[in-house]
Amino acid sequence: MKILVTGGLGFIGSHTVVELQNKGFEVVIIDNLSNSSTAVLEGITSITNQLPLFENIDLRDKDAVHNFFEKYTDIAGVIHFAASKAVGESVEKPLLYYENNIGSLVYLLQELQNLPEAHFIFSSSCTVYGQAEKMPIDENSPIQAAMSPYGNTKQIGEEIITDVTKVSNIKAILLRYFNPIGAHSSAAIGELPLGVPQNLVPFITQTAMGLRKELSVYGNDYPTPDGTCIRDYIHVVDLAKAHVVALQRLLDKKNIEKVEIFNLGSGVGSSVLEVIEAFEKVSNQKLAYKIANRREGDVTMAYANTDKANSILGWKTQLSLEEAMESAWKWEQKIRS
Ligand code: NAD
């Protein structure tokens, strides 16, 4: 029995492959290398001593997806990471995002609905909550209109999966990630942002490395204790482990509903300045940053209520913000050396 990990050479996917292999699962990766490289296979193998199976397939190719399931008839579960994820780019190229994130999902589900049973884990996002009224955000918090085509693909994706599970033997878990950061402690795998990073932590580490002149902190006049935006940063290794636990829940038939939803965060909100401070502490250096204007589309604060994941999945984060910053820094230094 194999587990298919789509986008398994990407940031979260590669860490999840490691955790799956650590638990004894045999993994097949589908990735089209649009935001990754086969070097990640070496990184994974250096940690686990196991080379995962790899298929270079573009999930937008319906025939290729069909042929994959003809070739692999023993897929026990699918963890679907593959997607385009740059919010800004999605505003510029909405159809690319709808084609990639929705088209790929539909083709996968079309194959899975023909199987006697299928177990499906979907990468969703806390962006579905927009600026929630109540903190911390629990899974019943209302879904808000998406602020970008990327965000919309996550909402539509959740709806498509929910509809399909009603008329098929697909059982699904939708995981709403907060802000994944960090890297594997070995520095053998990590995040590889293309171009100028959109996310805070790679921007911090690239600035400290001298690749960027300074970090812009977008706004220090938000209604938060230090005026900067608050997010829930979750170590990617903790996040990866949650996928293994969620998959196991489906395989063990412990799910109560055909679609279950869990927030995956640390439950702690950290401001931009607190993240900078954590970085300065672990790297023992001052970071060059300036306060800039607010950035359009940023919510003031978002952090997770993790009670449901804690009690039902039996999963809890184990790694701190500082450990995440330390691993991200180690990774940045390694890839630039
Ligand atoms: P990533 O870009 O590092 O990984 C995605 C992988 O999917 C890449 O290796 C890419 O080459 C591959 N891919 C993309 N389109 C493909 C296609 N058509 N066919 C085959 N492979 C394809 O991204 P990530 O940060 O690891 O994110 C994984 C998932 O989690 C995505 O669905 C993303 O939207 C979601 N997510 C990420 C974050 C975050 O901050 N990183 C937050 C919330 C949700």
Tab-separated table of C-alpha atoms and ligand atoms in Angstrom:
chain	number	residue	atom	x	y	z
A	1	MET	CA	0.000	0.000	0.000
A	2	LYS	CA	1.429	3.288	-1.089
A	3	ILE	CA	0.722	6.891	-0.222
A	4	LEU	CA	0.620	9.379	-3.088
A	5	VAL	CA	2.024	12.784	-2.169
A	6	THR	CA	1.365	15.361	-4.874
A	7	GLY	CA	3.732	18.330	-4.724
A	8	GLY	CA	5.955	16.087	-2.614
A	9	LEU	CA	9.121	17.887	-3.665
A	10	GLY	CA	7.814	21.248	-2.424
A	11	PHE	CA	8.294	22.871	0.963
A	12	ILE	CA	5.576	21.212	3.052
A	13	GLY	CA	5.341	18.125	0.838
A	14	SER	CA	9.010	17.173	1.237
A	15	HIS	CA	8.831	17.426	5.035
A	16	THR	CA	5.681	15.316	4.993
A	17	VAL	CA	7.339	12.658	2.839
A	18	VAL	CA	10.085	12.410	5.484
A	19	GLU	CA	7.553	11.995	8.302
A	20	LEU	CA	5.579	9.408	6.308
A	21	GLN	CA	8.718	7.399	5.636
A	22	ASN	CA	9.705	7.720	9.312
A	23	LYS	CA	6.391	6.035	10.148
A	24	GLY	CA	6.996	3.230	7.651
A	25	PHE	CA	4.812	4.360	4.745
A	26	GLU	CA	5.927	3.791	1.175
A	27	VAL	CA	5.615	7.061	-0.699
A	28	VAL	CA	5.084	7.913	-4.372
A	29	ILE	CA	5.598	11.569	-5.233
A	30	ILE	CA	3.980	13.354	-8.157
A	31	ASP	CA	5.549	16.711	-8.924
A	32	ASN	CA	6.012	18.686	-12.137
A	33	LEU	CA	9.033	20.571	-10.743
A	34	SER	CA	7.346	23.916	-11.398
A	35	ASN	CA	8.441	25.122	-7.951
A	36	SER	CA	10.969	22.497	-6.890
A	37	SER	CA	13.756	20.295	-8.173
A	38	THR	CA	14.809	16.655	-8.108
A	39	ALA	CA	17.630	17.667	-5.733
A	40	VAL	CA	14.934	17.522	-3.029
A	41	LEU	CA	14.810	13.741	-3.548
A	42	GLU	CA	18.444	13.580	-2.411
A	43	GLY	CA	17.647	15.739	0.606
A	44	ILE	CA	14.776	13.440	1.623
A	45	THR	CA	16.902	10.340	1.083
A	46	SER	CA	19.776	11.740	3.129
A	47	ILE	CA	17.414	12.020	6.109
A	48	THR	CA	15.482	8.771	5.830
A	49	ASN	CA	17.816	6.510	3.839
A	50	GLN	CA	14.914	5.759	1.528
A	51	LEU	CA	14.495	7.098	-1.980
A	52	PRO	CA	10.770	7.748	-2.502
A	53	LEU	CA	9.228	6.774	-5.831
A	54	PHE	CA	8.919	9.805	-8.072
A	55	GLU	CA	6.762	10.537	-11.116
A	56	ASN	CA	7.329	13.761	-13.027
A	57	ILE	CA	3.692	14.426	-13.912
A	58	ASP	CA	1.824	17.655	-14.418
A	59	LEU	CA	-1.539	17.155	-12.706
A	60	ARG	CA	-3.153	19.404	-15.312
A	61	ASP	CA	-2.559	16.550	-17.747
A	62	LYS	CA	-5.737	14.516	-17.275
A	63	ASP	CA	-4.458	11.522	-19.278
A	64	ALA	CA	-1.212	11.433	-17.326
A	65	VAL	CA	-3.170	11.417	-14.056
A	66	HIS	CA	-5.334	8.569	-15.368
A	67	ASN	CA	-2.268	6.597	-16.471
A	68	PHE	CA	-0.703	7.079	-13.056
A	69	PHE	CA	-3.660	5.317	-11.400
A	70	GLU	CA	-3.525	2.547	-14.010
A	71	LYS	CA	0.125	2.003	-13.101
A	72	TYR	CA	-0.271	2.299	-9.323
A	73	THR	CA	-3.264	0.265	-8.265
A	74	ASP	CA	-2.319	0.152	-4.592
A	75	ILE	CA	-2.646	3.787	-3.503
A	76	ALA	CA	-4.075	3.724	0.032
A	77	GLY	CA	-4.148	7.481	0.514
A	78	VAL	CA	-3.452	10.764	-1.223
A	79	ILE	CA	-2.006	13.898	0.325
A	80	HIS	CA	-2.560	16.701	-2.158
A	81	PHE	CA	-0.104	19.588	-1.826
A	82	ALA	CA	0.471	20.413	-5.496
A	83	ALA	CA	-0.749	23.916	-6.253
A	84	SER	CA	0.451	27.354	-7.220
A	85	LYS	CA	0.645	29.477	-4.093
A	86	ALA	CA	1.783	33.049	-4.748
A	87	VAL	CA	-1.070	35.358	-3.763
A	88	GLY	CA	0.214	38.336	-5.791
A	89	GLU	CA	0.793	36.254	-8.909
A	90	SER	CA	-2.713	34.845	-8.617
A	91	VAL	CA	-4.115	38.373	-8.934
A	92	GLU	CA	-2.053	38.875	-12.112
A	93	LYS	CA	-2.772	35.452	-13.592
A	94	PRO	CA	-6.067	34.215	-12.164
A	95	LEU	CA	-6.701	31.590	-14.836
A	96	LEU	CA	-3.328	29.960	-14.223
A	97	TYR	CA	-4.363	29.544	-10.595
A	98	TYR	CA	-7.837	28.242	-11.391
A	99	GLU	CA	-6.448	25.838	-13.972
A	100	ASN	CA	-3.649	24.545	-11.797
A	101	ASN	CA	-5.281	24.460	-8.383
A	102	ILE	CA	-8.788	23.488	-9.448
A	103	GLY	CA	-8.058	21.508	-12.636
A	104	SER	CA	-5.499	19.301	-10.878
A	105	LEU	CA	-7.850	18.673	-7.984
A	106	VAL	CA	-10.724	17.680	-10.282
A	107	TYR	CA	-8.578	15.244	-12.275
A	108	LEU	CA	-7.322	13.589	-9.113
A	109	LEU	CA	-10.816	13.264	-7.649
A	110	GLN	CA	-12.139	11.857	-10.932
A	111	GLU	CA	-9.700	8.987	-10.544
A	112	LEU	CA	-10.310	8.515	-6.836
A	113	GLN	CA	-14.092	8.358	-7.156
A	114	ASN	CA	-13.691	5.205	-9.248
A	115	LEU	CA	-11.843	3.379	-6.478
A	116	PRO	CA	-13.670	1.171	-3.958
A	117	GLU	CA	-12.459	3.569	-1.271
A	118	ALA	CA	-10.134	6.550	-1.157
A	119	HIS	CA	-8.554	8.688	1.534
A	120	PHE	CA	-7.737	12.260	0.676
A	121	ILE	CA	-5.923	14.996	2.599
A	122	PHE	CA	-6.183	18.534	1.217
A	123	SER	CA	-3.917	21.530	1.844
A	124	SER	CA	-6.209	24.386	2.704
A	125	SER	CA	-5.388	27.643	4.381
A	126	CYS	CA	-6.419	29.943	7.206
A	127	THR	CA	-6.988	32.577	4.505
A	128	VAL	CA	-10.494	31.093	4.187
A	129	TYR	CA	-11.340	32.904	7.448
A	130	GLY	CA	-10.243	36.365	6.203
A	131	GLN	CA	-10.164	38.780	9.122
A	132	ALA	CA	-12.050	36.681	11.628
A	133	GLU	CA	-14.003	38.540	14.268
A	134	LYS	CA	-13.039	36.269	17.135
A	135	MET	CA	-9.540	35.171	18.166
A	136	PRO	CA	-8.334	32.484	18.366
A	137	ILE	CA	-10.001	31.225	15.181
A	138	ASP	CA	-11.827	27.923	15.437
A	139	GLU	CA	-13.105	25.759	12.591
A	140	ASN	CA	-16.635	27.171	12.931
A	141	SER	CA	-15.479	30.681	12.229
A	142	PRO	CA	-17.364	31.890	9.131
A	143	ILE	CA	-15.680	31.682	5.746
A	144	GLN	CA	-15.153	35.166	4.318
A	145	ALA	CA	-15.066	36.217	0.688
A	146	ALA	CA	-11.623	35.368	-0.672
A	147	MET	CA	-9.263	38.291	-1.150
A	148	SER	CA	-7.347	36.741	-4.065
A	149	PRO	CA	-7.827	34.100	-6.767
A	150	TYR	CA	-5.338	31.933	-4.825
A	151	GLY	CA	-7.490	32.168	-1.683
A	152	ASN	CA	-10.551	31.457	-3.775
A	153	THR	CA	-8.999	28.231	-5.114
A	154	LYS	CA	-8.734	26.979	-1.525
A	155	GLN	CA	-12.387	27.790	-0.802
A	156	ILE	CA	-13.588	26.280	-4.076
A	157	GLY	CA	-11.324	23.275	-3.505
A	158	GLU	CA	-12.918	22.642	-0.118
A	159	GLU	CA	-16.398	22.854	-1.687
A	160	ILE	CA	-15.525	20.509	-4.552
A	161	ILE	CA	-14.159	17.913	-2.159
A	162	THR	CA	-17.210	18.191	0.097
A	163	ASP	CA	-19.559	17.706	-2.879
A	164	VAL	CA	-17.663	14.687	-4.213
A	165	THR	CA	-17.505	12.888	-0.869
A	166	LYS	CA	-21.339	12.976	-0.770
A	167	VAL	CA	-21.582	10.804	-3.881
A	168	SER	CA	-18.468	8.625	-3.661
A	169	ASN	CA	-16.358	6.524	-1.360
A	170	ILE	CA	-13.835	9.281	-0.917
A	171	LYS	CA	-13.191	10.318	2.672
A	172	ALA	CA	-11.362	13.560	3.154
A	173	ILE	CA	-9.665	15.744	5.708
A	174	LEU	CA	-9.222	19.436	4.961
A	175	LEU	CA	-6.274	20.929	6.793
A	176	ARG	CA	-6.282	24.688	7.191
A	177	TYR	CA	-2.699	25.746	7.718
A	178	PHE	CA	-1.758	28.926	9.480
A	179	ASN	CA	1.811	30.129	8.659
A	180	PRO	CA	4.270	27.305	8.009
A	181	ILE	CA	7.922	28.233	8.579
A	182	GLY	CA	11.266	26.611	9.331
A	183	ALA	CA	13.082	23.651	7.861
A	184	HIS	CA	14.192	20.166	8.777
A	185	SER	CA	16.769	20.269	11.601
A	186	SER	CA	19.290	18.509	9.325
A	187	ALA	CA	19.062	21.406	6.839
A	188	ALA	CA	18.744	18.763	4.120
A	189	ILE	CA	15.334	20.138	3.038
A	190	GLY	CA	13.627	23.504	3.485
A	191	GLU	CA	11.775	26.272	1.703
A	192	LEU	CA	13.014	27.442	-1.707
A	193	PRO	CA	11.109	30.605	-2.594
A	194	LEU	CA	11.425	31.723	-6.215
A	195	GLY	CA	12.414	35.372	-6.666
A	196	VAL	CA	11.584	37.876	-3.952
A	197	PRO	CA	10.021	35.993	-1.032
A	198	GLN	CA	6.391	36.840	-0.294
A	199	ASN	CA	6.589	35.444	3.201
A	200	LEU	CA	8.190	36.985	6.246
A	201	VAL	CA	10.653	34.316	7.352
A	202	PRO	CA	12.474	33.672	4.040
A	203	PHE	CA	12.659	37.438	3.623
A	204	ILE	CA	14.276	37.721	7.056
A	205	THR	CA	16.834	34.995	6.391
A	206	GLN	CA	17.659	36.346	2.916
A	207	THR	CA	18.140	39.833	4.377
A	208	ALA	CA	20.427	38.487	7.082
A	209	MET	CA	22.356	36.652	4.369
A	210	GLY	CA	22.852	39.930	2.495
A	211	LEU	CA	20.661	38.984	-0.465
A	212	ARG	CA	18.149	41.723	0.400
A	213	LYS	CA	19.058	45.191	1.653
A	214	GLU	CA	16.427	45.355	4.370
A	215	LEU	CA	13.118	43.942	5.457
A	216	SER	CA	10.042	46.139	5.205
A	217	VAL	CA	7.648	45.760	8.122
A	218	TYR	CA	4.324	46.637	6.558
A	219	GLY	CA	2.586	48.857	9.075
A	220	ASN	CA	3.191	49.479	12.784
A	221	ASP	CA	-0.142	51.165	13.417
A	222	TYR	CA	-2.350	48.087	13.612
A	223	PRO	CA	-4.462	47.625	16.757
A	224	THR	CA	-2.011	45.070	18.224
A	225	PRO	CA	0.299	45.437	21.260
A	226	ASP	CA	3.338	46.535	19.189
A	227	GLY	CA	1.367	47.786	16.175
A	228	THR	CA	2.552	45.083	13.742
A	229	CYS	CA	0.445	42.265	12.287
A	230	ILE	CA	-0.006	39.071	14.234
A	231	ARG	CA	0.153	35.591	12.712
A	232	ASP	CA	0.338	32.023	13.912
A	233	TYR	CA	3.685	30.542	12.844
A	234	ILE	CA	3.892	26.772	12.790
A	235	HIS	CA	7.093	24.770	12.355
A	236	VAL	CA	6.893	22.827	9.084
A	237	VAL	CA	7.969	19.612	10.817
A	238	ASP	CA	5.042	19.884	13.254
A	239	LEU	CA	2.779	20.571	10.284
A	240	ALA	CA	4.155	17.571	8.385
A	241	LYS	CA	3.493	15.290	11.362
A	242	ALA	CA	-0.124	16.448	11.467
A	243	HIS	CA	-0.585	15.089	7.920
A	244	VAL	CA	0.603	11.655	8.977
A	245	VAL	CA	-1.785	11.663	11.926
A	246	ALA	CA	-4.688	12.823	9.738
A	247	LEU	CA	-3.964	10.167	7.131
A	248	GLN	CA	-3.746	7.476	9.797
A	249	ARG	CA	-7.152	8.596	11.120
A	250	LEU	CA	-8.697	7.948	7.702
A	251	LEU	CA	-6.853	4.651	7.192
A	252	ASP	CA	-8.019	3.475	10.635
A	253	LYS	CA	-11.590	4.541	9.746
A	254	LYS	CA	-11.726	6.726	12.830
A	255	ASN	CA	-13.212	9.688	10.990
A	256	ILE	CA	-16.703	10.599	12.137
A	257	GLU	CA	-17.722	12.508	9.035
A	258	LYS	CA	-16.839	12.018	5.386
A	259	VAL	CA	-15.173	15.409	5.396
A	260	GLU	CA	-13.437	16.676	8.491
A	261	ILE	CA	-11.740	20.033	8.924
A	262	PHE	CA	-8.863	20.901	11.227
A	263	ASN	CA	-6.930	24.078	11.878
A	264	LEU	CA	-3.208	23.509	11.998
A	265	GLY	CA	-1.392	26.215	13.897
A	266	SER	CA	0.573	26.634	17.088
A	267	GLY	CA	-2.291	28.453	18.784
A	268	VAL	CA	0.051	31.349	19.559
A	269	GLY	CA	-0.046	34.693	17.798
A	270	SER	CA	3.313	36.362	17.134
A	271	SER	CA	3.810	39.879	15.811
A	272	VAL	CA	6.230	40.708	13.005
A	273	LEU	CA	8.524	42.392	15.532
A	274	GLU	CA	8.446	39.316	17.770
A	275	VAL	CA	9.476	37.135	14.834
A	276	ILE	CA	12.364	39.507	14.075
A	277	GLU	CA	13.363	39.397	17.731
A	278	ALA	CA	13.310	35.586	17.750
A	279	PHE	CA	15.500	35.581	14.650
A	280	GLU	CA	17.976	38.050	16.156
A	281	LYS	CA	18.222	35.913	19.271
A	282	VAL	CA	18.964	32.619	17.522
A	283	SER	CA	21.246	34.107	14.858
A	284	ASN	CA	22.992	36.455	17.245
A	285	GLN	CA	22.784	39.339	14.818
A	286	LYS	CA	20.739	42.484	14.249
A	287	LEU	CA	18.396	42.473	11.289
A	288	ALA	CA	18.166	45.481	8.960
A	289	TYR	CA	14.524	46.481	8.778
A	290	LYS	CA	12.372	49.554	8.287
A	291	ILE	CA	8.756	50.353	8.977
A	292	ALA	CA	6.818	50.749	5.711
A	293	ASN	CA	3.202	51.500	4.844
A	294	ARG	CA	0.551	48.877	5.381
A	295	ARG	CA	0.271	46.365	2.545
A	296	GLU	CA	-3.088	45.922	0.869
A	297	GLY	CA	-4.861	42.715	1.761
A	298	ASP	CA	-3.071	42.026	5.071
A	299	VAL	CA	-5.383	41.129	7.920
A	300	THR	CA	-4.520	42.510	11.364
A	301	MET	CA	-4.361	39.256	13.175
A	302	ALA	CA	-4.951	35.560	12.707
A	303	TYR	CA	-4.116	32.757	15.085
A	304	ALA	CA	-5.622	29.353	15.534
A	305	ASN	CA	-7.747	27.702	18.122
A	306	THR	CA	-6.140	24.258	17.952
A	307	ASP	CA	-8.459	22.475	20.407
A	308	LYS	CA	-10.057	20.333	17.707
A	309	ALA	CA	-6.747	19.129	16.257
A	310	ASN	CA	-5.388	18.576	19.769
A	311	SER	CA	-8.335	16.563	21.040
A	312	ILE	CA	-9.554	14.719	17.940
A	313	LEU	CA	-6.328	14.188	16.002
A	314	GLY	CA	-4.329	13.910	19.204
A	315	TRP	CA	-1.739	16.197	17.634
A	316	LYS	CA	0.037	19.159	19.180
A	317	THR	CA	2.914	21.317	18.027
A	318	GLN	CA	6.166	20.465	19.750
A	319	LEU	CA	8.565	22.993	18.276
A	320	SER	CA	8.862	26.663	19.236
A	321	LEU	CA	9.106	29.823	17.158
A	322	GLU	CA	12.782	30.054	18.078
A	323	GLU	CA	13.446	26.493	16.941
A	324	ALA	CA	11.696	27.293	13.668
A	325	MET	CA	13.794	30.434	13.176
A	326	GLU	CA	16.963	28.560	14.005
A	327	SER	CA	16.211	25.838	11.448
A	328	ALA	CA	15.233	28.402	8.790
A	329	TRP	CA	18.520	30.222	9.376
A	330	LYS	CA	20.552	27.015	9.229
A	331	TRP	CA	18.816	26.132	5.951
A	332	GLU	CA	19.414	29.570	4.430
A	333	GLN	CA	23.108	29.390	5.317
A	334	LYS	CA	23.358	25.926	3.831
A	335	ILE	CA	21.784	26.774	0.485
A	336	ARG	CA	23.976	29.864	0.076
A	337	SER	CA	27.207	28.092	1.025
B	1	NAD	P1	5.475	24.556	-2.831
B	1	NAD	O1	5.348	25.434	-4.028
B	1	NAD	O2	6.792	24.515	-2.147
B	1	NAD	O3	5.076	23.063	-3.221
B	1	NAD	C1	4.098	22.757	-4.196
B	1	NAD	C2	4.695	21.688	-5.113
B	1	NAD	O4	3.702	21.340	-6.073
B	1	NAD	C3	5.926	22.178	-5.885
B	1	NAD	O5	6.965	21.225	-5.748
B	1	NAD	C4	5.439	22.260	-7.338
B	1	NAD	O6	6.472	21.955	-8.252
B	1	NAD	C5	4.303	21.244	-7.347
B	1	NAD	N1	3.245	21.499	-8.337
B	1	NAD	C6	2.575	22.670	-8.553
B	1	NAD	N2	1.681	22.505	-9.552
B	1	NAD	C7	1.776	21.212	-9.963
B	1	NAD	C8	1.122	20.451	-10.956
B	1	NAD	N3	0.210	20.964	-11.772
B	1	NAD	N4	1.463	19.143	-11.101
B	1	NAD	C9	2.403	18.582	-10.308
B	1	NAD	N5	3.070	19.258	-9.350
B	1	NAD	C10	2.753	20.571	-9.181
B	1	NAD	O7	4.312	24.964	-1.822
B	1	NAD	P2	4.135	24.620	-0.269
B	1	NAD	O8	4.459	25.837	0.518
B	1	NAD	O9	4.780	23.346	0.052
B	1	NAD	O10	2.550	24.460	-0.220
B	1	NAD	C11	1.926	23.195	-0.355
B	1	NAD	C12	0.438	23.358	-0.309
B	1	NAD	O11	0.067	24.001	0.900
B	1	NAD	C13	-0.148	24.221	-1.425
B	1	NAD	O12	-1.379	23.665	-1.814
B	1	NAD	C14	-0.338	25.557	-0.774
B	1	NAD	O13	-1.359	26.297	-1.397
B	1	NAD	C15	-0.743	25.127	0.626
B	1	NAD	N6	-0.490	26.143	1.648
B	1	NAD	C16	0.771	26.643	1.797
B	1	NAD	C17	1.018	27.620	2.752
B	1	NAD	C18	2.410	28.214	2.918
B	1	NAD	O14	2.534	29.276	3.541
B	1	NAD	N7	3.465	27.607	2.410
B	1	NAD	C19	-0.041	28.068	3.570
B	1	NAD	C20	-1.304	27.517	3.408
B	1	NAD	C21	-1.524	26.551	2.436
